[in-house]
Amino acid sequence: MKINPRSHIPIYLQIAEGIREAVAAGVYLIDEPLPSLRALALEIQVNPNTVQRAYDELAREGLIYSKRGRGLFVAEQGEESAQSVAQQTIAEQAVQNAFQEGIRAGRAAGMTLKQLRSLFSASLDESTKQETKA
Amino acid sequence: MKINPRSHIPIYLQIAEGIREAVAAGVYLIDEPLPSLRALALEIQVNPNTVQRAYDELAREGLIYSKRGRGLFVAEQGEESAQSVAQQTIAEQAVQNAFQEGIRAGRAAGMTLKQLRSLFSASLDESTKQETKA
DNA sequence: ACTACTGCATTAGATGACTAATGCACTAAG
DNA sequence: CTTAGTGCATTAGTCATCTAATGCAGTAGT
């Protein structure tokens, strides 16, 4: 798993995404153990609490479950859930943060919801254009 | 001007919006003085620095200009800018920048356009909710 | 010059998000 | 029972954002 400590995206969200992708890819199977807090923390050179927070996030999503003293495991609906939601929740946080920042700025500037929606569509068009010239 | 100190929207942005609306409504005319920092601060029961920050924001947008020792004044393009474009040019860029950042992050994570639109709607709901609480 | 107003700069306090340090409680193998 | 592993709770440190306290510097009327 690759972690960028200098990213503006919080480490715990990067970790969560990494696990989510791995589960979706079938690296960890249902009811099989995930890397322990300390093991993963050691691997990516971060505090176990940060890994814990990532696992908390995934547990809140129902992707995994934990047994005290045992370890962390992929939940029943974990794999499919990870596949469908997959890379949605890392962004669900990061993307929504960006969106809300824009919304906040817009509303503070007196924009209506309609205007904001219009701007979003325009932004979407802009982005999809640029995508083809890569 | 109505200010909600308990809103999640920073006070200085609320003030900026209030001034912007007033300028757009023709309450303050071109090259006419705006309320002084302290006067406005006293009126809405807030620190002059907070008002200053609001005026800084508007000055950065080109809506107003300041003369040290004299006061703050509506810029030439201030009124029209506030009416038609203002909330749709400078602010538009800021908003679109935020949106596109979110879109970029989302697409990098493999999201579809549909998912992005859904997330945007969710963000919009979130933002409008928090606006009314207390 | 004095005075009373301006905007502005510097500094500090309050709050929230993120990460780390440390220790507790539980489980299982020996 | 001891031990080495587990997850988890508590606390603290760091950083950015927002707001306030205070003082400086410019302008104009008297």
Coordinates of C-alpha atoms (C1' of nucleotides) in Angstrom, one line a residue:
Chain A
M1 CA 0.0 0.0 0.0
K2 CA 1.3 3.4 -1.0
I3 CA 0.8 6.3 1.5
N4 CA 1.7 9.9 0.9
P5 CA 2.2 11.6 4.2
R6 CA 2.4 15.0 2.5
S7 CA -0.9 14.7 0.7
H8 CA -3.7 17.0 1.7
I9 CA -5.8 13.9 2.0
P10 CA -5.6 12.6 5.6
I11 CA -3.5 9.5 6.1
Y12 CA -6.3 7.5 7.7
L13 CA -8.4 8.1 4.6
Q14 CA -5.6 6.9 2.3
I15 CA -5.3 3.8 4.4
A16 CA -9.0 3.2 4.3
E17 CA -9.0 3.4 0.6
G18 CA -6.1 1.1 0.3
I19 CA -7.9 -1.5 2.4
R20 CA -11.1 -1.0 0.5
E21 CA -9.4 -1.6 -2.8
A22 CA -7.7 -4.7 -1.5
V23 CA -10.9 -6.1 -0.2
A24 CA -12.6 -5.3 -3.5
A25 CA -9.8 -7.0 -5.3
G26 CA -10.2 -10.1 -3.2
V27 CA -6.9 -9.9 -1.5
Y28 CA -8.7 -10.4 1.8
L29 CA -11.6 -12.8 1.8
I30 CA -14.8 -12.8 3.9
D31 CA -14.2 -13.6 7.6
E32 CA -10.5 -13.7 6.9
P33 CA -8.2 -11.6 9.1
L34 CA -6.9 -8.2 7.9
P35 CA -3.4 -6.9 8.8
S36 CA -3.3 -6.0 12.5
L37 CA -3.1 -2.4 13.7
R38 CA 0.5 -2.6 14.6
A39 CA 1.6 -4.7 11.7
L40 CA 0.1 -2.3 9.2
A41 CA 1.2 0.7 11.2
L42 CA 4.7 -0.7 11.1
E43 CA 4.5 -1.4 7.4
I44 CA 3.5 2.1 6.4
Q45 CA 5.4 3.9 9.1
V46 CA 2.6 5.5 10.9
N47 CA 1.0 5.4 14.4
P48 CA -1.3 2.4 15.1
N49 CA -4.0 4.9 16.1
T50 CA -4.0 6.3 12.6
V51 CA -4.6 2.8 11.3
Q52 CA -7.2 2.3 13.9
R53 CA -9.1 5.3 12.6
A54 CA -9.0 4.0 9.1
Y55 CA -10.4 0.7 10.3
D56 CA -13.0 2.5 12.3
E57 CA -14.1 4.2 9.2
L58 CA -14.4 0.9 7.3
A59 CA -16.3 -0.7 10.3
R60 CA -18.7 2.2 10.3
E61 CA -19.4 1.4 6.6
G62 CA -20.0 -2.2 7.5
L63 CA -17.1 -3.3 5.4
I64 CA -15.2 -5.0 8.2
Y65 CA -15.8 -6.1 11.8
S66 CA -13.5 -6.5 14.8
K67 CA -13.0 -8.9 17.6
R68 CA -11.2 -7.7 20.6
G69 CA -8.0 -9.7 21.2
R70 CA -8.5 -11.5 17.9
G71 CA -8.2 -9.1 15.0
L72 CA -10.1 -7.5 12.2
F73 CA -12.0 -9.3 9.6
V74 CA -13.8 -8.7 6.3
A75 CA -17.5 -8.5 6.9
E76 CA -20.0 -10.7 5.0
Q77 CA -21.1 -8.1 2.7
G78 CA -17.6 -6.7 2.7
E79 CA -16.4 -7.7 -0.6
E80 CA -19.4 -6.8 -2.7
S81 CA -19.8 -3.7 -0.6
A82 CA -16.3 -2.7 -1.3
Q83 CA -16.7 -3.4 -5.0
S84 CA -19.8 -1.3 -5.4
V85 CA -19.0 1.5 -3.0
A86 CA -15.3 0.8 -3.6
Q87 CA -13.5 4.0 -4.3
Q88 CA -16.5 6.0 -3.4
T89 CA -15.9 6.5 0.2
I90 CA -12.4 7.8 0.1
A91 CA -13.7 10.3 -2.2
E92 CA -17.0 10.5 -0.5
Q93 CA -15.0 12.3 2.1
A94 CA -12.4 14.0 0.0
V95 CA -14.7 14.8 -2.9
Q96 CA -17.5 16.0 -0.7
N97 CA -15.1 18.2 1.2
A98 CA -14.1 19.9 -2.0
F99 CA -17.7 20.2 -3.1
Q100 CA -18.8 21.7 0.2
E101 CA -16.0 24.1 0.2
G102 CA -17.2 25.4 -3.2
I103 CA -20.8 25.4 -2.0
R104 CA -19.8 27.3 1.0
A105 CA -18.0 29.9 -1.0
G106 CA -20.8 30.2 -3.4
R107 CA -23.5 30.6 -0.9
A108 CA -21.4 33.2 1.0
A109 CA -21.2 35.0 -2.3
G110 CA -25.0 35.0 -2.5
M111 CA -25.4 32.2 -5.1
T112 CA -28.7 30.3 -5.3
L113 CA -28.9 26.6 -5.4
K114 CA -29.7 26.7 -9.0
Q115 CA -26.6 28.7 -9.8
L116 CA -24.5 26.3 -7.8
R117 CA -25.9 23.4 -9.7
S118 CA -25.3 25.1 -13.0
L119 CA -21.7 25.8 -12.0
F120 CA -21.2 22.2 -11.1
S121 CA -22.5 21.1 -14.4
A122 CA -20.1 23.5 -16.1
S123 CA -17.2 22.2 -14.0
L124 CA -18.2 18.7 -14.9
D125 CA -18.1 19.5 -18.6
E126 CA -14.7 21.2 -18.2
S127 CA -13.3 18.2 -16.5
T128 CA -14.5 15.7 -19.0
K129 CA -13.1 17.7 -21.8
Q130 CA -9.6 17.7 -20.3
E131 CA -9.8 14.0 -19.7
T132 CA -9.4 13.1 -23.4
K133 CA -6.2 15.0 -23.9
A134 CA -4.1 12.9 -21.5
Chain B
M1 CA -27.6 43.2 8.0
K2 CA -28.4 39.9 9.6
I3 CA -25.5 37.8 11.0
N4 CA -25.7 34.4 12.5
P5 CA -22.7 33.8 14.8
R6 CA -23.6 30.2 15.3
S7 CA -23.7 29.4 11.6
H8 CA -20.9 27.1 10.3
I9 CA -20.4 29.8 7.7
P10 CA -17.6 32.2 9.0
I11 CA -18.9 35.6 10.1
Y12 CA -16.6 37.4 7.8
L13 CA -18.1 35.6 4.8
Q14 CA -21.6 36.5 5.9
I15 CA -20.6 40.1 6.2
A16 CA -19.0 40.1 2.8
E17 CA -22.2 38.7 1.3
G18 CA -24.3 41.3 3.1
I19 CA -22.2 44.1 1.7
R20 CA -22.2 42.5 -1.8
E21 CA -26.0 42.4 -1.8
A22 CA -26.3 45.9 -0.5
V23 CA -23.9 47.2 -3.3
A24 CA -25.9 45.2 -5.8
A25 CA -29.1 46.7 -4.5
G26 CA -27.7 50.2 -5.0
V27 CA -27.6 51.0 -1.3
Y28 CA -24.0 52.2 -1.7
L29 CA -23.1 54.0 -4.9
I30 CA -19.9 54.1 -6.9
D31 CA -17.1 56.0 -5.1
E32 CA -19.5 56.5 -2.1
P33 CA -18.2 55.5 1.3
L34 CA -19.2 52.2 2.9
P35 CA -19.7 51.8 6.6
S36 CA -16.4 52.1 8.5
L37 CA -14.8 49.1 10.1
R38 CA -15.7 50.2 13.6
A39 CA -19.2 51.4 12.8
L40 CA -20.2 48.2 11.1
A41 CA -18.4 46.2 13.8
L42 CA -20.4 48.0 16.4
E43 CA -23.6 47.5 14.6
I44 CA -23.3 43.7 14.2
Q45 CA -21.5 43.2 17.5
V46 CA -18.3 41.8 16.2
N47 CA -14.6 42.7 16.2
P48 CA -13.5 45.3 13.7
N49 CA -10.9 42.8 12.4
T50 CA -13.6 40.5 11.4
V51 CA -15.2 43.2 9.4
Q52 CA -11.8 44.1 7.9
R53 CA -11.4 40.6 6.7
A54 CA -14.8 40.8 5.0
Y55 CA -13.7 44.0 3.3
D56 CA -10.4 42.4 2.3
E57 CA -12.3 39.7 0.6
L58 CA -14.4 42.2 -1.4
A59 CA -11.3 44.3 -2.2
R60 CA -9.6 41.2 -3.5
E61 CA -12.6 40.7 -5.8
G62 CA -12.3 44.3 -7.0
L63 CA -15.7 45.2 -5.7
I64 CA -14.4 47.9 -3.4
Y65 CA -11.3 49.9 -2.7
S66 CA -9.9 51.5 0.4
K67 CA -8.1 54.8 1.2
R68 CA -6.1 54.7 4.4
G69 CA -7.5 57.3 6.8
R70 CA -10.4 58.0 4.6
G71 CA -12.6 55.0 4.4
L72 CA -13.8 52.3 2.1
F73 CA -15.6 52.9 -1.2
V74 CA -17.4 51.1 -3.9
A75 CA -15.2 50.5 -6.9
E76 CA -16.1 51.6 -10.4
Q77 CA -17.2 48.2 -11.6
G78 CA -18.5 47.5 -8.1
E79 CA -22.2 47.9 -8.6
E80 CA -22.6 46.2 -11.9
S81 CA -20.0 43.6 -10.8
A82 CA -22.0 42.9 -7.8
Q83 CA -25.3 42.8 -9.7
S84 CA -24.5 40.6 -12.7
V85 CA -21.1 39.2 -12.8
A86 CA -19.7 39.6 -9.3
Q87 CA -21.2 36.4 -7.9
Q88 CA -20.4 34.8 -11.2
T89 CA -16.9 35.7 -12.0
I90 CA -14.5 35.9 -9.2
A91 CA -16.6 33.8 -6.9
E92 CA -17.5 31.6 -9.9
Q93 CA -13.8 30.8 -10.4
A94 CA -13.3 30.0 -6.7
V95 CA -16.4 27.8 -6.7
Q96 CA -15.4 26.1 -9.9
N97 CA -11.9 25.5 -8.7
A98 CA -13.2 23.8 -5.6
F99 CA -15.7 21.7 -7.7
Q100 CA -13.1 20.7 -10.2
E101 CA -10.7 19.7 -7.5
G102 CA -13.4 17.4 -6.1
I103 CA -14.2 16.1 -9.6
R104 CA -10.6 15.4 -10.3
A105 CA -10.2 13.5 -7.0
G106 CA -13.3 11.6 -7.7
R107 CA -12.4 10.5 -11.2
A108 CA -9.0 9.6 -10.1
A109 CA -10.7 7.2 -7.7
G110 CA -12.7 5.8 -10.6
M111 CA -16.1 7.5 -10.0
T112 CA -18.6 7.8 -12.7
L113 CA -20.3 11.0 -13.6
K114 CA -23.5 9.8 -12.1
Q115 CA -21.7 9.1 -8.8
L116 CA -20.2 12.5 -8.8
R117 CA -23.6 14.1 -9.4
S118 CA -25.0 12.1 -6.6
L119 CA -22.3 13.2 -4.3
F120 CA -22.8 16.8 -5.2
S121 CA -26.4 16.6 -4.4
A122 CA -25.6 15.0 -1.1
S123 CA -23.1 17.8 -0.4
L124 CA -25.7 20.4 -1.3
D125 CA -28.2 18.8 1.2
E126 CA -25.6 18.7 3.9
S127 CA -24.7 22.4 3.5
T128 CA -28.3 23.6 3.4
K129 CA -29.0 21.6 6.5
Q130 CA -26.3 23.1 8.6
E131 CA -27.3 26.6 7.6
T132 CA -30.5 26.5 9.6
K133 CA -29.4 24.9 12.8
A134 CA -29.5 27.4 15.7
Chain C
dA1 C1' -1.0 71.2 16.8
dC2 C1' -4.8 68.8 18.4
dT3 C1' -8.4 65.7 17.9
dA4 C1' -11.3 62.4 16.2
dC5 C1' -12.0 59.8 12.9
dT6 C1' -10.2 56.4 9.3
dG7 C1' -7.7 51.6 7.5
dC8 C1' -4.2 48.3 8.7
dA9 C1' -0.6 45.4 11.0
dT10 C1' 0.7 42.3 14.8
dT11 C1' -0.3 39.3 18.2
dA12 C1' -3.0 36.1 20.8
dG13 C1' -7.0 33.2 22.1
dA14 C1' -10.5 29.5 20.8
dT15 C1' -11.8 25.8 18.3
dG16 C1' -11.6 21.7 15.4
dA17 C1' -9.1 18.1 12.5
dC18 C1' -5.3 15.0 12.3
dT19 C1' -1.7 12.2 14.3
dA20 C1' 1.0 10.3 18.0
dA21 C1' 2.2 8.4 22.8
dT22 C1' 0.9 5.4 26.2
dG23 C1' -1.6 2.1 28.7
dC24 C1' -5.6 -1.1 29.5
dA25 C1' -8.4 -5.2 28.4
dC26 C1' -9.2 -9.2 25.9
dT27 C1' -7.8 -13.8 23.5
dA28 C1' -5.2 -17.8 22.7
dA29 C1' -1.1 -20.7 22.8
dG30 C1' 2.5 -22.7 25.7
Chain D
dC1 C1' -0.5 -18.7 34.7
dT2 C1' 2.5 -16.6 31.7
dT3 C1' 3.2 -14.5 27.5
dA4 C1' 2.7 -12.5 23.3
dG5 C1' -0.3 -11.2 20.3
dT6 C1' -4.8 -8.5 19.5
dG7 C1' -8.3 -4.1 19.5
dC8 C1' -9.4 0.0 22.0
dA9 C1' -9.6 4.1 25.2
dT10 C1' -7.4 8.3 27.0
dT11 C1' -4.5 11.9 26.6
dA12 C1' -1.5 15.1 24.3
dG13 C1' 0.8 17.5 20.6
dT14 C1' 0.6 19.8 16.0
dC15 C1' -1.5 22.5 12.7
dA16 C1' -4.9 25.4 10.3
dT17 C1' -8.9 28.5 10.6
dC18 C1' -11.6 32.0 12.7
dT19 C1' -12.1 35.8 15.8
dA20 C1' -10.5 39.2 19.1
dA21 C1' -7.3 42.6 21.6
dT22 C1' -4.3 46.1 20.9
dG23 C1' -1.7 49.6 18.9
dC24 C1' 0.2 52.0 14.8
dA25 C1' -0.3 55.2 10.7
dG26 C1' -2.8 58.1 7.7
dT27 C1' -6.5 61.9 6.9
dA28 C1' -9.1 65.9 7.8
dG29 C1' -11.7 69.4 10.5
dT30 C1' -11.0 72.8 14.1

